[in-house]
mmCIF file of C-alpha atoms in Angstrom:
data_model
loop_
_atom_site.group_PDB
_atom_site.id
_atom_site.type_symbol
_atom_site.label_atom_id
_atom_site.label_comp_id
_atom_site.label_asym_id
_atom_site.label_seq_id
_atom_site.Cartn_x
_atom_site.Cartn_y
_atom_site.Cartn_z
ATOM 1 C CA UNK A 1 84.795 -56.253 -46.639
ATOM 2 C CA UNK A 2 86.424 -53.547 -49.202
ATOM 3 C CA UNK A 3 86.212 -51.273 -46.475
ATOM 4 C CA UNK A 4 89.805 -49.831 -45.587
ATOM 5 C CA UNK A 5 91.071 -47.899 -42.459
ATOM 6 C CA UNK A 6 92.575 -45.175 -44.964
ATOM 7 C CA UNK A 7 89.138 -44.683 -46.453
ATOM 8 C CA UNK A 8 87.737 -44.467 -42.954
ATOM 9 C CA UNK A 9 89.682 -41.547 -41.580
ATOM 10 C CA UNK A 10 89.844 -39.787 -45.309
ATOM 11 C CA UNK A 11 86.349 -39.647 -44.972
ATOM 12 C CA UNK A 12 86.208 -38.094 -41.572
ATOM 13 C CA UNK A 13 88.623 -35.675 -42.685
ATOM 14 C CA UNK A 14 86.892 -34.738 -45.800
ATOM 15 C CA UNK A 15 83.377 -34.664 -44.597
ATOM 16 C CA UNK A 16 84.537 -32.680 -41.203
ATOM 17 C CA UNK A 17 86.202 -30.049 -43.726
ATOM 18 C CA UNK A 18 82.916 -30.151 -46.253
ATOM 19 C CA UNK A 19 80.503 -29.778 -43.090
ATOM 20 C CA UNK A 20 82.859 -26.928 -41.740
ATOM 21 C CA UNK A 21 82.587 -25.371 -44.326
ATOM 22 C CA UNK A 22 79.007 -25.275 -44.918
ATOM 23 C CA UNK A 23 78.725 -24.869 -41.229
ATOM 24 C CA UNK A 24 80.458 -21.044 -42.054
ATOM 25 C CA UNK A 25 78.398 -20.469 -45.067
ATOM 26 C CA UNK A 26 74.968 -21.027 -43.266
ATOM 27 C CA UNK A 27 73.781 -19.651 -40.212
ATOM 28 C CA UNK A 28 73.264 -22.451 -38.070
ATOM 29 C CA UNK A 29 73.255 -20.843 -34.623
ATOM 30 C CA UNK A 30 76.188 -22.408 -33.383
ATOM 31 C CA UNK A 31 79.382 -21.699 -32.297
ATOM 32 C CA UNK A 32 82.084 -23.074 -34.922
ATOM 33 C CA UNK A 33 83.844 -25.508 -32.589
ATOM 34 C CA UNK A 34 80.250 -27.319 -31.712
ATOM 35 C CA UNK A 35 79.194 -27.077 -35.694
ATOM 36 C CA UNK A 36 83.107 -29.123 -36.258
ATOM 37 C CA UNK A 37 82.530 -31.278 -33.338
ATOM 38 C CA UNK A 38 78.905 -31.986 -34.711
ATOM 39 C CA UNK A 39 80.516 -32.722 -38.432
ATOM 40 C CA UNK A 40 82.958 -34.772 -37.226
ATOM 41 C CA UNK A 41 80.597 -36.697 -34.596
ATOM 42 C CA UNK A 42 78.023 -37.228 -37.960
ATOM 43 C CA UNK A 43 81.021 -38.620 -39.782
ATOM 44 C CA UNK A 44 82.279 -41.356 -37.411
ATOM 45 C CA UNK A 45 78.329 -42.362 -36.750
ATOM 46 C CA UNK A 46 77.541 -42.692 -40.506
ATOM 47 C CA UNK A 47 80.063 -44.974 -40.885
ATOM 48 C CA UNK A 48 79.073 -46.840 -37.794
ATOM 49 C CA UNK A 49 75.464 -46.907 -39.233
ATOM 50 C CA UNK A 50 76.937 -48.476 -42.495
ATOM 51 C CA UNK A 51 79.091 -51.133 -40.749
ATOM 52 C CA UNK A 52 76.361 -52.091 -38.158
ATOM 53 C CA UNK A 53 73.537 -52.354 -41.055
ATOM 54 C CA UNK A 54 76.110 -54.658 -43.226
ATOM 55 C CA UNK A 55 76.696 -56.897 -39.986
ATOM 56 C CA UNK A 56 73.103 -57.278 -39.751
ATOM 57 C CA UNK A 57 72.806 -58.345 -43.443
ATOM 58 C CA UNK A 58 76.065 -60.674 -42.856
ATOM 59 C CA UNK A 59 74.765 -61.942 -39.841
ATOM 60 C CA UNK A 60 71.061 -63.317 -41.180
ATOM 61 C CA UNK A 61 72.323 -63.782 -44.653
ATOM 62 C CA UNK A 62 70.421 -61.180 -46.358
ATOM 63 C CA UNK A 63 71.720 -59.930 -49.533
ATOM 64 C CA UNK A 64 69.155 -56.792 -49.771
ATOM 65 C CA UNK A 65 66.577 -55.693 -47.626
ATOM 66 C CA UNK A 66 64.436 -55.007 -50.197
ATOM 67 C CA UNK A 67 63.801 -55.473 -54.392
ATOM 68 C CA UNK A 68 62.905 -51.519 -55.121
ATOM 69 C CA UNK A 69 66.562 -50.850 -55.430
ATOM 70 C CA UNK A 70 67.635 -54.431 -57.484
ATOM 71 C CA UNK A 71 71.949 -54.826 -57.096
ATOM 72 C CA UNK A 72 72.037 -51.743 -54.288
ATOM 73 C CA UNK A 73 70.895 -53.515 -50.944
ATOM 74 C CA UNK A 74 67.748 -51.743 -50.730
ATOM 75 C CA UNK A 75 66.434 -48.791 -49.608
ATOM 76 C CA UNK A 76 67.754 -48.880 -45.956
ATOM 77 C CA UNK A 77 71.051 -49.917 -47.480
ATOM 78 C CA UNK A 78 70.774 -46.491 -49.172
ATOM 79 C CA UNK A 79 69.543 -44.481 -46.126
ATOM 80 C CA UNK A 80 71.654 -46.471 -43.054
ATOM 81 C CA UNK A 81 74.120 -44.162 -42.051
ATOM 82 C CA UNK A 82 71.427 -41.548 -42.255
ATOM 83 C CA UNK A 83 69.223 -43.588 -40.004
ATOM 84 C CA UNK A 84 71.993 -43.822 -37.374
ATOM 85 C CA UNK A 85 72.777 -40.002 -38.468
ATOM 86 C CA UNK A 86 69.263 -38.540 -37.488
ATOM 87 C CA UNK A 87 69.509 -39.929 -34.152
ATOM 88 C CA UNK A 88 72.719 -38.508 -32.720
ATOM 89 C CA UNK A 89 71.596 -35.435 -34.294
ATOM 90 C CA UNK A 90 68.550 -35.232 -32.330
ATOM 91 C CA UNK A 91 70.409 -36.014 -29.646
ATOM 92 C CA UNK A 92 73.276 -33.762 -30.075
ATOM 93 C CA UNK A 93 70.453 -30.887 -30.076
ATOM 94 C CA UNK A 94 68.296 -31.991 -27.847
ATOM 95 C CA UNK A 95 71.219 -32.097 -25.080
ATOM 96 C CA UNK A 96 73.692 -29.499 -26.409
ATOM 97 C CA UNK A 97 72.605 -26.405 -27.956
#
């Protein structure tokens, strides 16, 4: 729910751009098109991180998994799509560059 398809792809867009961006500003010992692939593979699995935590939630009716951050989910509804994030990342190193 109040997730759209619009929002979905604007925020691939404008995280791919922001990353690239960075990407050129920082030396990141990369070649630009695997720094864009990498931003635009982090955007997609963020979101997927976020959609698969709120299943979970939906599917055990939990309404936060936790109380230190009351009318937000919790913490790991705060950190999800970095959770999912940190692991293609790894991955995308550990395989790729």
């Amino acid at each position: 729910p109040k997730k759209t398809i619009e929002g979905s792809i604007g925020g691939c867009i404008i995280g791919t751009l922001l990353a690239s961006i960075l990407g050129f500003m920082v030396d990141l010992n990369m070649s630009p098109i695997q720094f864009i692939s990498l931003a635009f593979i982090l955007t997609i699995t963020s979101q997927f991180g976020d959609l698969t935590f709120s299943s979970l939630k939906r599917r055990y009716q939990i309404k936060d998994y936790g109380t230190i951050l009351p009318g937000h989910g919790g913490v790991i509804d705060r950190t999800d799509s970095f959770i999912m994030n940190v692991i293609v990342y790894v991955v995308f190193f550990t395989l790729l560059v």
